[in-house]
XYZ file of C-alpha atoms in Angstrom:
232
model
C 0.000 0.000 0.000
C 1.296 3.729 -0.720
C 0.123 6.459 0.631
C 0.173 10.038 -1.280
C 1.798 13.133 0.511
C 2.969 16.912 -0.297
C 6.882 17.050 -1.470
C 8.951 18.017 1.447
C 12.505 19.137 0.929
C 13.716 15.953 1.482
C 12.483 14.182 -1.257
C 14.541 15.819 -3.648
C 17.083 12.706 -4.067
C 14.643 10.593 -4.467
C 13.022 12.458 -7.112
C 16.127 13.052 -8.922
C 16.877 9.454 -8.908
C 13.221 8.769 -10.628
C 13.630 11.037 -13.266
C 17.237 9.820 -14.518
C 15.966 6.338 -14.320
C 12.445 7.204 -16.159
C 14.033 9.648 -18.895
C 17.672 9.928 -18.241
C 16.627 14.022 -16.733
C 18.303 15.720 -13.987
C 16.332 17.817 -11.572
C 16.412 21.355 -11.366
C 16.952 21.398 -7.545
C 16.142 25.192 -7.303
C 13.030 24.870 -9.195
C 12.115 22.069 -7.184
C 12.307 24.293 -3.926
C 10.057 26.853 -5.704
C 7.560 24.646 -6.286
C 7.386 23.059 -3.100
C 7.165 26.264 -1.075
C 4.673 28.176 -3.980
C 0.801 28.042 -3.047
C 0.110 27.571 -7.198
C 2.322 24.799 -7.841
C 2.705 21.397 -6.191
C 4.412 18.266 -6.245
C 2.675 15.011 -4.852
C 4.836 11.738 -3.924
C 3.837 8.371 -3.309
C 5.090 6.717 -1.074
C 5.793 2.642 -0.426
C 7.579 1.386 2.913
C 9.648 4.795 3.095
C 10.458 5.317 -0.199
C 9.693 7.819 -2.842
C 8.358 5.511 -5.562
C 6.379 8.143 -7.570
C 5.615 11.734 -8.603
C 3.500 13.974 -9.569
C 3.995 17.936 -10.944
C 1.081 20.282 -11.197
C 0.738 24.103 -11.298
C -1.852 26.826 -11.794
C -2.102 28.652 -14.998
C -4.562 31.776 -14.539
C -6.054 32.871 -17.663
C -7.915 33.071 -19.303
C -9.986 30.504 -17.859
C -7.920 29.013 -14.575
C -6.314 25.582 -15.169
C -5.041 23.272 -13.066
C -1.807 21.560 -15.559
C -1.213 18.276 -14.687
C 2.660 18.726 -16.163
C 4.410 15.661 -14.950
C 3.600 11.858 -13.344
C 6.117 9.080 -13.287
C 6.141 5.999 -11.329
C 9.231 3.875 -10.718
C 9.006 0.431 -13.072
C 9.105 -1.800 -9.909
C 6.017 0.051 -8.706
C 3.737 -0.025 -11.405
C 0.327 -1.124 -11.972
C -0.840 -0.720 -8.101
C -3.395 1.880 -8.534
C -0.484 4.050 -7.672
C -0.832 6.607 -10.708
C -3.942 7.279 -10.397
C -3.891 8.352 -6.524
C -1.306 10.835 -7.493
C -3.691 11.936 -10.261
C -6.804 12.377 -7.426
C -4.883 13.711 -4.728
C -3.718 16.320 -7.217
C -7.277 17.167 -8.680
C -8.231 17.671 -4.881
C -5.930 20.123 -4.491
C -6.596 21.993 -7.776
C -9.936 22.652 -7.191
C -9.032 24.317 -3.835
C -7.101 26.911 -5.890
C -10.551 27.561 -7.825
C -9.218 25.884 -10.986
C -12.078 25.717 -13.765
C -10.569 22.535 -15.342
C -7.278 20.485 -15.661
C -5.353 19.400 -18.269
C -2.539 16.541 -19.352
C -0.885 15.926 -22.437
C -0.286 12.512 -22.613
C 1.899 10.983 -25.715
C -0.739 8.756 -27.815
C 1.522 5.557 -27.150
C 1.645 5.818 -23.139
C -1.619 3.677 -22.771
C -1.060 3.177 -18.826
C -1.327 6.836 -18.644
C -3.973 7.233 -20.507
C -5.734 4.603 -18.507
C -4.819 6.403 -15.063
C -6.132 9.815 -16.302
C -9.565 7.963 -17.412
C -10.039 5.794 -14.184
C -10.498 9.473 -12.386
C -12.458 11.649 -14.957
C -10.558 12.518 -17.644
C -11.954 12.108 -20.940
C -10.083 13.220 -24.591
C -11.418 13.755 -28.369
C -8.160 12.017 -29.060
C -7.047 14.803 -31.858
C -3.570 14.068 -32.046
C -1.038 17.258 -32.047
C 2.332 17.475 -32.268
C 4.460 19.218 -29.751
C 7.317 21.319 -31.394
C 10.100 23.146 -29.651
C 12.342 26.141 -31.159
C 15.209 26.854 -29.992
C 16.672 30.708 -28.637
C 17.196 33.342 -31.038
C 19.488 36.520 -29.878
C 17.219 38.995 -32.344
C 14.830 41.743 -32.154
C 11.123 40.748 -31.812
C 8.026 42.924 -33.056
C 6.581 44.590 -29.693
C 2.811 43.946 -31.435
C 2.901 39.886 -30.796
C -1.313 38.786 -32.154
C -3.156 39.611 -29.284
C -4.992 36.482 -29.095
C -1.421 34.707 -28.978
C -0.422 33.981 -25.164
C 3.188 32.897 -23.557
C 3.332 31.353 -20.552
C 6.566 30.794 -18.908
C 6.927 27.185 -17.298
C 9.693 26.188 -14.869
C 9.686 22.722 -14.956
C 11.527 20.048 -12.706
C 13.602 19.325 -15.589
C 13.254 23.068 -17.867
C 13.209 26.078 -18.242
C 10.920 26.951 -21.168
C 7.738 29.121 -22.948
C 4.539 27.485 -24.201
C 2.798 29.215 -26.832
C -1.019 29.416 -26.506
C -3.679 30.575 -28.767
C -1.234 30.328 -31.920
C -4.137 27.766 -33.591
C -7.153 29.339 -32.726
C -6.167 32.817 -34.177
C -5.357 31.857 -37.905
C -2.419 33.617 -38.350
C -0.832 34.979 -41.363
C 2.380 33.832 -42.566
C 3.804 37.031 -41.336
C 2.432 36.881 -38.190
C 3.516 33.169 -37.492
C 7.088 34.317 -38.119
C 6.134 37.288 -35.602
C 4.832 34.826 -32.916
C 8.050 32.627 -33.037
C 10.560 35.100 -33.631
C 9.443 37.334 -30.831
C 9.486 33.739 -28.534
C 12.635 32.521 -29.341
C 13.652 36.128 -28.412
C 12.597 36.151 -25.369
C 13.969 32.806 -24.154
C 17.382 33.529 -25.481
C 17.077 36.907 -23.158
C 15.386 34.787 -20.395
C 18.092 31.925 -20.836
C 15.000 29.559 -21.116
C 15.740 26.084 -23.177
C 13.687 26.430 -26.053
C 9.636 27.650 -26.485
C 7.065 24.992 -27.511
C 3.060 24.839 -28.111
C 1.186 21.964 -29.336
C -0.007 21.687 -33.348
C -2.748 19.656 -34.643
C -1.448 17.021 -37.333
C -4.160 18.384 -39.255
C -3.411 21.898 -38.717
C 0.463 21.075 -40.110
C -0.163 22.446 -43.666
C -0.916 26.097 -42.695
C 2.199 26.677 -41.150
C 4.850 27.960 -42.711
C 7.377 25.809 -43.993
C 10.667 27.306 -42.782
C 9.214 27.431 -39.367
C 8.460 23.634 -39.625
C 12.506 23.231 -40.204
C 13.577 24.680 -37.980
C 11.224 23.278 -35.085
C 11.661 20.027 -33.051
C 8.756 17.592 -33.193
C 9.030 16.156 -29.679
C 6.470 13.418 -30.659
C 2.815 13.122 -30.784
C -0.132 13.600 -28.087
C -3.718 13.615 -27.395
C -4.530 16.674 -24.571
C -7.069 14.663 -21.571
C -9.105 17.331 -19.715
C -11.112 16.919 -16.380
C -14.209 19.457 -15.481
C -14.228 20.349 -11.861
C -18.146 20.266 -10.409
């Protein structure tokens, strides 16, 4: 049996271990203390005999409509298929509707089927659209100071990153011009803000009506489906 706790200070080791074993990540040590001691993120562990067998990463983002981001959940190998996912996943929706989230949301890759079942089990649901996630790199230029208004970037310190999402970059039907706008401006501003690269999600579908040099030069980190959860 594991029981489901807050991150203390402590735990950092352990969750260090977990990640290089899971993905071969370090932790960001000081962005692990900021999330611990910040009332809009949180880190959950599970716990078995003592030991740290399991994590999960969530934080607040505000607007427009206030989500609850499940960002990370990993659970050591050994300690898999116990139910032990998905109490991280419901202790963490507890605490995200104390902060007055609206919904939540995961991106889960479309091959991680153990995920997928854990987010289900507890409410999730998807319209399994699958998007690609692609990453630029930083860019030491000068951005346009008018970035679409629609268009929103949201810095993320992860436990393993330091980057920008782009939000809102589908839904506004950009022009070719202002695509290049969009990126340029946030690869700017992670190259100022030393950030490792700026990222939003693309529908396969959606693929064609970006521009093609911006495809190039982009990362495609692999393929998705985005699960959301409702809070009553």
């Amino acid at each position: 049996m594991s029981d489901v706790r807050f991150a203390r200070s402590d735990d950092a080791e352990a969750i260090h271990r977990i990640l290089q074993e899971a993905w071969g990540d370090s932790l960001l040590f000081d962005v692990f203390a900021d999330h611990i001691s910040s009332p809009v993120h949180q880190v959950f562990v599970a716990v078995e005999t003592g030991e740290v067998v399991g994590f999960l990463v969530a934080f607040l983002i505000p607007e427009p409509l206030p989500r609850w981001e499940i960002d990370t959940i990993i659970v050591r190998a050994t300690s898999r298929g116990k139910g032990i996912g998905t109490s991280l996943i419901e202790e963490a929706l507890i605490y995200g509707s104390h902060l007055g989230a609206h919904w939540a949301k995961a991106s889960i890759r479309v091959n991680n089927d153990a995920s997928q079942r854990a987010f289900s089990k507890v409410g999730f649901t998807t319209d399994a659209q699958v998007l690609s996630l692609l990453l630029w790199d930083p860019l030491a230029c000068e951005s346009a100071t008018n970035v679409v208004e629609d268009v929103r970037f949201i810095p993320v310190n992860a436990l393993t990153y330091r980057g920008l999402w782009i939000e809102g970059f589908v839904e506004s039907q950009l022009s070719v011009r202002e695509q290049h706008s969009v990126i340029r401006a946030a690869q700017s501003r992670i190259f100022h803000e030393n950030r490792k690269n700026t990222s939003m999600f693309i529908p396969d579908s959606f693929k064609q009506t970006i521009a093609p040099d911006l495809l190039a030069i982009a990362t495609d980190y692999g393929q998705f489906h985005h699960w959301h959860y409702i809070f009553k």
